[in-house]
Every structure is written in structure tokens, then in C-alpha cells.
Tab-separated table of C-alpha atoms and ligand atoms in Angstrom:
chain	number	residue	atom	x	y	z
A	1	MET	CA	-121.742	98.681	-165.701
A	2	ALA	CA	-119.291	101.514	-167.472
A	3	SER	CA	-120.602	103.808	-165.425
A	4	LEU	CA	-119.685	101.889	-162.549
A	5	ASN	CA	-116.602	100.791	-163.436
A	6	THR	CA	-115.483	104.365	-164.616
A	7	ALA	CA	-117.074	105.856	-160.721
A	8	LEU	CA	-115.662	103.397	-159.307
A	9	CYS	CA	-111.686	103.391	-160.772
A	10	LEU	CA	-112.437	106.865	-159.777
A	11	GLY	CA	-113.108	106.174	-156.793
A	12	VAL	CA	-110.176	104.072	-155.838
A	13	CYS	CA	-107.423	107.623	-157.557
A	14	MET	CA	-109.257	109.855	-155.682
A	15	PHE	CA	-108.388	107.785	-152.234
A	16	ALA	CA	-104.575	106.500	-153.845
A	17	TRP	CA	-104.085	110.804	-154.641
A	18	ILE	CA	-105.216	111.264	-150.468
A	19	ILE	CA	-102.566	109.212	-149.293
A	20	SER	CA	-100.007	110.178	-151.313
A	21	THR	CA	-100.813	113.902	-150.510
A	22	ALA	CA	-101.257	112.816	-146.657
A	23	ASP	CA	-98.221	110.876	-146.964
A	24	MET	CA	-96.504	114.023	-147.945
A	25	ASN	CA	-97.766	116.566	-146.178
A	26	THR	CA	-95.916	114.691	-143.139
A	27	VAL	CA	-92.791	115.356	-144.956
A	28	PRO	CA	-92.210	118.993	-143.777
A	29	THR	CA	-90.815	121.422	-147.289
A	30	ALA	CA	-89.804	124.342	-147.026
A	31	GLU	CA	-91.966	127.533	-146.857
A	32	ASN	CA	-91.555	131.579	-147.315
A	33	VAL	CA	-88.396	130.953	-149.811
A	34	ARG	CA	-87.855	134.291	-150.616
A	35	TRP	CA	-84.459	135.698	-152.460
A	36	VAL	CA	-82.185	138.244	-151.189
A	37	SER	CA	-79.659	140.322	-152.569
A	38	LEU	CA	-78.219	143.493	-152.029
A	39	ASP	CA	-74.747	144.145	-154.987
A	40	PHE	CA	-74.490	140.856	-156.059
A	41	LYS	CA	-74.014	139.189	-152.296
A	42	THR	CA	-77.373	136.646	-153.240
A	43	ILE	CA	-78.820	134.151	-150.429
A	44	LEU	CA	-81.800	132.353	-150.725
A	45	LEU	CA	-84.325	132.216	-147.445
A	46	TRP	CA	-86.863	130.122	-145.962
A	47	SER	CA	-88.925	128.922	-143.153
A	48	ALA	CA	-89.758	125.472	-142.609
A	49	LYS	CA	-92.482	124.311	-139.894
A	50	GLU	CA	-90.609	121.584	-137.953
A	51	PRO	CA	-87.258	121.950	-136.625
A	52	ASP	CA	-84.101	119.508	-137.254
A	53	HIS	CA	-85.093	119.468	-140.409
A	54	LYS	CA	-82.336	119.206	-142.677
A	55	PHE	CA	-82.147	120.417	-147.398
A	56	THR	CA	-80.494	120.216	-149.793
A	57	VAL	CA	-80.395	123.561	-152.399
A	58	TRP	CA	-80.487	123.081	-155.948
A	59	TYR	CA	-80.563	125.957	-158.380
A	60	SER	CA	-80.324	125.705	-162.893
A	61	VAL	CA	-80.210	128.114	-165.579
A	62	ASP	CA	-82.507	129.055	-166.884
A	63	ASP	CA	-84.726	126.031	-165.987
A	64	GLU	CA	-82.285	123.227	-166.378
A	65	ASN	CA	-78.814	121.647	-166.001
A	66	TRP	CA	-80.324	121.122	-162.535
A	67	GLN	CA	-76.960	121.062	-159.937
A	68	GLU	CA	-76.270	120.936	-155.761
A	69	SER	CA	-74.953	124.455	-154.266
A	70	PRO	CA	-71.942	123.003	-153.139
A	71	ASP	CA	-72.217	124.390	-149.480
A	72	CYS	CA	-76.073	123.762	-148.737
A	73	ILE	CA	-75.768	120.032	-148.441
A	74	ASN	CA	-77.747	118.993	-145.946
A	75	VAL	CA	-78.047	121.698	-144.111
A	76	SER	CA	-80.032	122.383	-141.595
A	77	GLU	CA	-79.443	126.778	-141.386
A	78	LEU	CA	-82.654	127.789	-143.773
A	79	GLU	CA	-80.469	129.654	-145.610
A	80	CYS	CA	-78.140	129.123	-148.493
A	81	ASP	CA	-75.774	131.847	-150.256
A	82	LEU	CA	-75.655	131.566	-153.732
A	83	THR	CA	-73.760	134.861	-155.067
A	84	ASN	CA	-71.124	132.632	-156.409
A	85	ASP	CA	-73.440	129.989	-157.930
A	86	LEU	CA	-74.678	132.321	-159.925
A	87	GLN	CA	-72.839	133.216	-162.778
A	88	PRO	CA	-73.014	134.215	-165.685
A	89	PHE	CA	-75.165	136.970	-164.127
A	90	ASP	CA	-77.843	138.263	-166.360
A	91	ARG	CA	-79.284	134.427	-166.837
A	92	ILE	CA	-82.301	133.488	-164.714
A	93	TYR	CA	-82.351	130.652	-161.397
A	94	THR	CA	-84.299	128.558	-159.877
A	95	ALA	CA	-83.510	127.124	-156.829
A	96	ASP	CA	-84.928	124.446	-155.800
A	97	ILE	CA	-85.220	123.040	-151.489
A	98	ARG	CA	-85.600	119.698	-150.985
A	99	THR	CA	-86.265	118.365	-147.900
A	100	ASP	CA	-84.033	115.177	-146.782
A	101	ILE	CA	-84.862	112.567	-145.980
A	102	MET	CA	-83.634	109.306	-145.480
A	103	ASP	CA	-83.645	106.266	-147.494
A	104	TYR	CA	-85.406	108.268	-149.499
A	105	ASP	CA	-85.280	106.803	-153.397
A	106	TYR	CA	-84.721	109.667	-155.404
A	107	THR	CA	-84.420	107.749	-158.545
A	108	THR	CA	-88.131	107.013	-159.023
A	109	ASP	CA	-89.928	109.149	-156.312
A	110	GLU	CA	-90.276	112.946	-156.382
A	111	PRO	CA	-88.395	114.663	-153.378
A	112	PRO	CA	-90.470	116.245	-151.139
A	113	HIS	CA	-89.527	120.447	-152.316
A	114	THR	CA	-89.686	123.668	-152.644
A	115	TYR	CA	-89.373	125.140	-155.426
A	116	SER	CA	-88.189	129.913	-155.219
A	117	SER	CA	-89.632	131.905	-157.458
A	118	HIS	CA	-86.573	133.498	-160.656
A	119	PHE	CA	-84.139	135.714	-159.900
A	120	ASN	CA	-81.486	137.721	-162.010
A	121	PRO	CA	-78.764	138.874	-160.142
A	122	TYR	CA	-78.174	140.906	-162.664
A	123	LYS	CA	-81.376	142.656	-163.602
A	124	GLU	CA	-82.873	142.481	-159.023
A	125	SER	CA	-79.506	142.310	-156.946
A	126	ASN	CA	-80.716	145.505	-155.260
A	127	ILE	CA	-77.528	147.918	-155.161
A	128	SER	CA	-76.185	150.510	-151.568
A	129	ALA	CA	-76.119	153.886	-151.491
A	130	VAL	CA	-72.991	155.565	-153.064
A	131	LYS	CA	-70.419	157.572	-151.317
A	132	PHE	CA	-69.045	160.570	-153.771
A	133	THR	CA	-67.552	164.314	-153.036
A	134	VAL	CA	-68.482	167.809	-154.017
A	135	LYS	CA	-65.243	169.754	-155.999
A	136	SER	CA	-65.971	172.775	-156.799
A	137	VAL	CA	-63.494	173.417	-160.575
A	138	ASP	CA	-65.380	177.180	-160.840
A	139	LYS	CA	-67.635	179.994	-159.813
A	140	THR	CA	-70.092	177.797	-161.556
A	141	ARG	CA	-69.583	173.680	-161.603
A	142	VAL	CA	-68.543	171.091	-159.808
A	143	ILE	CA	-67.444	167.658	-160.186
A	144	VAL	CA	-69.222	165.547	-158.565
A	145	ASN	CA	-66.478	162.372	-157.859
A	146	ILE	CA	-68.110	158.511	-157.502
A	147	THR	CA	-66.724	155.779	-155.921
A	148	ASP	CA	-68.075	152.677	-157.384
A	149	PRO	CA	-69.894	150.226	-154.369
A	150	LEU	CA	-68.229	147.065	-154.540
A	151	THR	CA	-69.644	143.400	-155.092
A	152	SER	CA	-68.899	140.760	-153.257
A	153	ILE	CA	-68.052	138.303	-156.481
A	154	HIS	CA	-63.841	138.334	-156.363
A	155	ILE	CA	-61.794	136.945	-159.773
A	156	GLY	CA	-58.541	136.137	-157.950
A	157	GLN	CA	-57.426	138.504	-155.269
A	158	ARG	CA	-59.687	141.257	-157.268
A	159	GLN	CA	-63.278	142.331	-155.738
A	160	LEU	CA	-64.803	143.676	-158.822
A	161	SER	CA	-67.296	146.801	-158.385
A	162	ILE	CA	-70.127	146.963	-159.430
A	163	ARG	CA	-69.396	149.078	-162.446
A	164	ASP	CA	-67.157	146.067	-163.675
A	165	ILE	CA	-70.539	144.185	-163.723
A	166	PHE	CA	-72.286	146.458	-165.306
A	167	LEU	CA	-69.822	148.640	-166.907
A	168	ASN	CA	-71.444	150.891	-169.842
A	169	ASP	CA	-75.926	150.011	-167.650
A	170	LEU	CA	-74.069	151.985	-164.959
A	171	GLN	CA	-75.664	155.692	-164.669
A	172	TYR	CA	-75.530	157.684	-162.353
A	173	LYS	CA	-78.631	160.210	-160.809
A	174	ILE	CA	-77.474	163.313	-159.439
A	175	ILE	CA	-80.356	165.475	-156.967
A	176	TYR	CA	-79.214	168.919	-156.047
A	177	TYR	CA	-80.845	172.033	-154.884
A	178	LYS	CA	-80.138	174.881	-153.319
A	179	ALA	CA	-78.546	174.974	-149.075
A	180	GLY	CA	-82.857	175.466	-147.668
A	181	SER	CA	-84.671	175.016	-150.834
A	182	THR	CA	-86.425	172.820	-152.293
A	183	GLY	CA	-86.267	173.326	-155.364
A	184	LYS	CA	-84.526	169.822	-156.722
A	185	LYS	CA	-82.569	169.145	-160.034
A	186	THR	CA	-81.451	166.424	-161.461
A	187	ILE	CA	-79.000	165.243	-164.167
A	188	THR	CA	-78.401	161.545	-165.206
A	189	SER	CA	-74.078	160.660	-165.449
A	190	ASN	CA	-72.728	157.522	-167.208
A	191	SER	CA	-69.885	158.475	-165.762
A	192	SER	CA	-68.579	157.765	-162.258
A	193	VAL	CA	-67.198	161.428	-162.634
A	194	ALA	CA	-70.142	163.594	-163.030
A	195	GLU	CA	-69.586	167.882	-163.673
A	196	VAL	CA	-72.700	169.105	-162.849
A	197	PRO	CA	-72.645	173.205	-164.891
A	198	LYS	CA	-75.079	176.447	-164.866
A	199	LEU	CA	-75.247	176.535	-160.094
A	200	ASP	CA	-75.871	179.743	-158.713
A	201	GLU	CA	-72.081	181.635	-157.921
A	202	GLY	CA	-71.561	182.329	-154.535
A	203	GLN	CA	-74.684	179.388	-153.115
A	204	GLY	CA	-74.291	176.202	-150.713
A	205	TYR	CA	-75.814	173.519	-152.400
A	206	CYS	CA	-76.557	170.074	-152.167
A	207	PHE	CA	-76.024	166.713	-153.586
A	208	MET	CA	-77.459	163.989	-153.480
A	209	VAL	CA	-76.589	160.523	-155.787
A	210	ALA	CA	-77.730	157.785	-156.634
A	211	ALA	CA	-76.727	154.339	-158.087
A	212	PHE	CA	-78.703	153.723	-161.593
A	213	ILE	CA	-79.412	150.891	-164.418
A	214	PRO	CA	-81.754	152.323	-167.464
A	215	SER	CA	-81.553	148.540	-169.207
A	216	ARG	CA	-83.582	147.208	-166.022
A	217	PRO	CA	-87.395	147.072	-164.970
A	218	GLN	CA	-88.002	149.314	-162.980
A	219	ASN	CA	-88.633	148.573	-160.493
A	220	THR	CA	-85.258	147.878	-159.639
A	221	LYS	CA	-83.658	150.711	-162.132
A	222	LEU	CA	-82.615	152.379	-158.840
A	223	GLY	CA	-80.108	152.069	-156.206
A	224	ALA	CA	-80.020	153.134	-152.926
A	225	TRP	CA	-80.161	157.238	-152.134
A	226	SER	CA	-76.451	158.543	-150.339
A	227	GLU	CA	-76.686	160.451	-147.864
A	228	GLN	CA	-76.293	163.925	-148.677
A	229	SER	CA	-73.225	165.705	-148.737
A	230	CYS	CA	-73.700	170.020	-148.764
A	231	THR	CA	-70.945	172.272	-150.234
A	232	HIS	CA	-70.922	176.334	-148.600
A	233	GLY	CA	-72.137	179.108	-150.393
A	234	ASP	CA	-69.612	181.897	-149.259
A	235	PRO	CA	-68.656	183.528	-152.160
A	236	GLY	CA	-64.895	183.697	-150.670
A	237	ILE	CA	-63.800	180.396	-150.294
A	238	GLY	CA	-66.061	178.883	-153.057
A	239	THR	CA	-66.548	175.465	-151.733
A	240	ASP	CA	-65.977	172.182	-149.404
A	241	LEU	CA	-62.192	173.509	-147.651
A	242	SER	CA	-60.394	170.331	-148.445
A	243	LEU	CA	-58.081	169.340	-146.026
A	244	GLY	CA	-54.950	171.329	-146.269
A	245	ALA	CA	-57.034	173.844	-146.467
A	246	TRP	CA	-58.314	172.621	-142.423
A	247	VAL	CA	-55.301	172.237	-141.581
A	248	GLY	CA	-53.323	175.667	-142.312
A	249	ALA	CA	-56.489	177.171	-140.571
A	250	ILE	CA	-56.324	175.126	-137.305
A	251	PHE	CA	-52.363	175.539	-137.788
A	252	VAL	CA	-52.784	179.221	-137.708
A	253	LEU	CA	-54.977	179.419	-135.017
A	254	LEU	CA	-53.262	177.610	-132.418
A	255	THR	CA	-50.745	178.952	-133.026
A	256	VAL	CA	-52.373	182.892	-132.321
A	257	LEU	CA	-53.652	180.969	-129.200
A	258	ILE	CA	-49.835	179.350	-128.133
A	259	ILE	CA	-48.623	183.410	-129.031
A	260	ILE	CA	-51.082	184.944	-127.187
A	261	ILE	CA	-50.684	182.688	-124.367
A	262	THR	CA	-46.994	183.329	-123.624
A	263	VAL	CA	-48.100	187.367	-124.237
A	264	THR	CA	-49.550	186.573	-121.041
A	265	VAL	CA	-47.740	185.515	-119.480
A	266	LEU	CA	-44.712	186.911	-119.859
A	267	CYS	CA	-46.439	190.485	-119.014
A	268	CYS	CA	-47.436	188.943	-115.810
A	269	ARG	CA	-44.386	188.000	-114.444
A	270	ARG	CA	-43.121	190.897	-115.647
A	271	ARG	CA	-46.043	193.150	-113.421
A	272	GLN	CA	-45.821	190.893	-110.910
A	273	GLU	CA	-41.311	191.214	-110.934
A	274	ARG	CA	-42.017	194.631	-110.854
A	275	ASN	CA	-44.777	194.456	-108.042
A	276	THR	CA	-42.209	192.386	-105.534
A	277	GLY	CA	-39.175	194.668	-106.581
A	278	PHE	CA	-41.189	197.643	-105.868
A	279	GLN	CA	-42.122	195.976	-102.093
A	280	THR	CA	-39.266	194.755	-101.808
A	281	SER	CA	-37.339	198.501	-101.936
A	282	GLN	CA	-40.491	200.157	-99.916
A	283	SER	CA	-40.259	197.920	-97.263
A	284	SER	CA	-36.460	197.958	-97.188
A	285	THR	CA	-36.393	201.414	-96.808
A	286	PRO	CA	-37.678	203.046	-93.302
A	287	ILE	CA	-39.111	206.170	-94.484
B	301	NAG	C1	-84.542	145.311	-152.437
B	301	NAG	O1	-84.934	145.979	-152.164
B	301	NAG	C2	-86.654	146.521	-151.545
B	301	NAG	C3	-86.515	147.192	-151.056
B	301	NAG	O2	-86.130	147.368	-149.797
B	301	NAG	C4	-86.558	145.269	-151.107
B	301	NAG	O3	-88.144	144.867	-151.060
B	301	NAG	C5	-86.259	143.749	-151.961
B	301	NAG	O4	-86.964	142.809	-152.139
B	301	NAG	C6	-84.903	143.226	-151.983
B	301	NAG	N1	-84.990	142.857	-153.044
B	301	NAG	C7	-83.821	141.815	-152.700
B	301	NAG	C8	-83.856	140.969	-154.506
B	301	NAG	O5	-83.078	141.677	-152.281
B	302	NAG	C1	-77.477	113.916	-147.290
B	302	NAG	O1	-78.536	113.548	-146.723
B	302	NAG	C2	-79.711	112.468	-146.664
B	302	NAG	C3	-80.086	111.861	-147.030
B	302	NAG	O2	-79.939	112.024	-145.367
B	302	NAG	C4	-77.929	111.399	-146.974
B	302	NAG	O3	-78.117	110.538	-147.942
B	302	NAG	C5	-76.370	111.246	-147.825
B	302	NAG	O4	-75.565	110.763	-147.884
B	302	NAG	C6	-76.390	113.073	-147.186
B	302	NAG	N1	-75.098	113.458	-148.566
B	302	NAG	C7	-74.106	114.072	-147.538
B	302	NAG	C8	-72.666	114.626	-148.405
B	302	NAG	O5	-73.722	114.564	-146.582
B	303	NAG	C1	-62.118	160.674	-157.299
B	303	NAG	O1	-62.093	159.973	-156.778
B	303	NAG	C2	-60.634	159.120	-156.606
B	303	NAG	C3	-60.581	158.354	-155.469
B	303	NAG	O2	-61.869	159.058	-153.984
B	303	NAG	C4	-58.975	159.172	-157.087
B	303	NAG	O3	-58.425	158.349	-157.765
B	303	NAG	C5	-59.786	160.538	-158.868
B	303	NAG	O4	-59.038	161.081	-158.914
B	303	NAG	C6	-60.771	161.601	-158.217
B	303	NAG	N1	-60.993	162.260	-159.889
B	303	NAG	C7	-61.752	163.413	-159.884
B	303	NAG	C8	-61.975	163.678	-161.826
B	303	NAG	O5	-61.401	164.101	-159.061
B	304	NAG	C1	-72.019	159.810	-172.579
B	304	NAG	O1	-72.738	160.417	-172.057
B	304	NAG	C2	-72.982	161.543	-173.321
B	304	NAG	C3	-72.992	162.423	-173.487
B	304	NAG	O2	-74.490	162.649	-172.612
B	304	NAG	C4	-71.963	160.907	-174.561
B	304	NAG	O3	-71.795	161.867	-175.285
B	304	NAG	C5	-71.543	159.148	-174.161
B	304	NAG	O4	-71.122	158.833	-175.423
B	304	NAG	C6	-72.192	158.550	-173.788
B	304	NAG	N1	-72.085	157.567	-172.950
B	304	NAG	C7	-71.965	156.170	-173.381
B	304	NAG	C8	-70.400	155.304	-172.704
B	304	NAG	O5	-73.265	155.953	-173.437
């Protein structure tokens, strides 16, 4: 009798469970939830099987203090910009995408929803490629001057760079090699202005730079690699011609060109004059 009771109870429970899941299944929840983050601009993306549903995005810090993202309440888009919500940066955030349903009793039932994976902007936001200049100090040393990429974070009017956020955690990896050679050397610099010493005199070198954050997990330590920038190997001039030098060179070339043209024009005119003079005198004096 007891076993029959248990079986009956189990059956009813199963039935109730099947009905409740079937019910839940009719409400589309967000799927394929993922974080995309570059230079601290962080966007949550998802997809939905049926269109015309609205979503509200909630988020929590360390799984506590759940709150709505003010810009992502009842939105029909399948994305939410959480850039300004995920601060402080070095915390673990979770988002919860709730499907908005009419007449839903949010106080007693759990709404249809999907959790995101954990995300820590400080450790996981991708860092874009940097811009830098290379300037020679003397025949065997150059200064690599790196511009810290700007983030999407503003404090008042000021837009923060990655240096403002990472501070001393930010380093740069610099790869360099002789133009035309395959042997690469790497140095790590903890400053945005780095000196590369012991270069071969009179050689052209190519440089590439990437942000490097040693405190991060292995797969996010390195930012994107920059484009390469090369110096010329001319031992006389040393390295990169500055803008001033280029302007100077072009000015000199133009001057020379103008002089040549002027002289040519003057010469031609002289000769023409002499020729016509000769012809006139010839025709006017019959032999
Ligand atoms: C960072 O970039 C990698 C490589 O492009 C990508 O696979 C990853 O999803 C990106 N991470 C974030 C958080 O955007
Ligand atoms: C969002 O949608 C829900 C359900 O349709 C509704 O109860 C709520 O008032 C809406 N909120 C806003 C801010 O429009
Ligand atoms: C690096 O570049 C910045 C701006 O491009 C400049 O203000 C700064 O003086 C440069 N530093 C060095 C050491 O060349
Ligand atoms: C940067 O590197 C230099 C030389 O490697 C070291 O002396 C200095 O303490 C470092 N600074 C920081 C802030 O780590």
C-alpha cells in the first residue's frame, strides 16, 4: 500500500513537472548568451527563437545585489550595453536576461530567464592594437613611444586610457627584428615609453607592440598586436626621417625644379629671340 502511494505520488509529481516545463517551454528565453568586450566597452548579446519578445537585463556583482540595467528594460533588441554598469572593473559579474511577460506574478514565480556566464572586465575585456612611434636616440638605441589605447570609460569629461585603469599592471611587449631577417627578439616594458638598446649599427629594424597584462589569466594577458613600424638602415641618416626633414627635402627638390624650369624657359626664349633676329636681318638684307 505504501509503495503504491509512493508510486502514485511520484506519478503525480512527474505529471506536474512535465506540465510546468511544457508551460515554461512556451515562453522563449534568451539563448546563446555571450559577452563581447573591447577596451572596456562591454556588450551582452543573445538570440531568441521567436521575435517580438521583450527582455529586461539584470546583473549582479559577485552574485549579490541584483539590479536592472537602466538602459535595458523591456528592450526588443538582442543586446545590452553594460559598459557603465560593470564598475568597479575587477569583480565577477553575472547577467540575467528575463523575458518580459504580461500579467506575470514576479513575486511568486521565477520568471523565464537565462543566466550569462561570469564576466570580469578587468581580466577579460580585450585590448585593441596600440599606435606607437619609433625614434632613434643614437646609432644603437631607439625609443618606442606607445600611445595607451583609450577605453569607453569616462569620468566626467575625461576618457580613460587603459593605463588609467590598469596602472602598474600594464606592460607592453615589443617584438623587433632586422628588416629582412626572421630572428625576432622580444622585450617587455612596464612603461609606455620604452628604450630598445643594443641594435646593430646602420641596420633597419621593424617593431611591433602589444599591451601585456601579466596579472591576467593566460589567454587574455596579451592585447592585439599593432601594425609593424620600420626604421631605415641608412647609416648616414640613422633612422626614420622626421616630418620636418621630409618637408625640407621636398622644399629643396621643388626649388631645384623651379630653377631648372626657369633657366630652361629663359634659355629657349633667348635662343628664339636670337633666331628670329637672325632671320629678320637675313630677310631684310638681300644679297
Ligand atoms: C576577445 O577576443 C577573442 C579573439 O578574437 C574572442 O574569441 C573573445 O570572444 C573576445 N572576448 C571578449 C570578451 O570579447
Ligand atoms: C516592462 O514589461 C512588463 C511586462 O510587460 C511591464 O509589467 C512593465 O511595466 C514594463 N516596464 C516598463 C518600464 O515599461
Ligand atoms: C611620446 O609621444 C607623446 C605624444 O605623441 C609626446 O607628448 C611625448 O613627448 C613623447 N615622449 C617621448 C619620450 O618621445
Ligand atoms: C619597471 O621596470 C624597471 C626595470 O625593469 C624596474 O626597475 C621598475 O621598478 C619597474 N617599475 C614598476 C612600476 O614595476
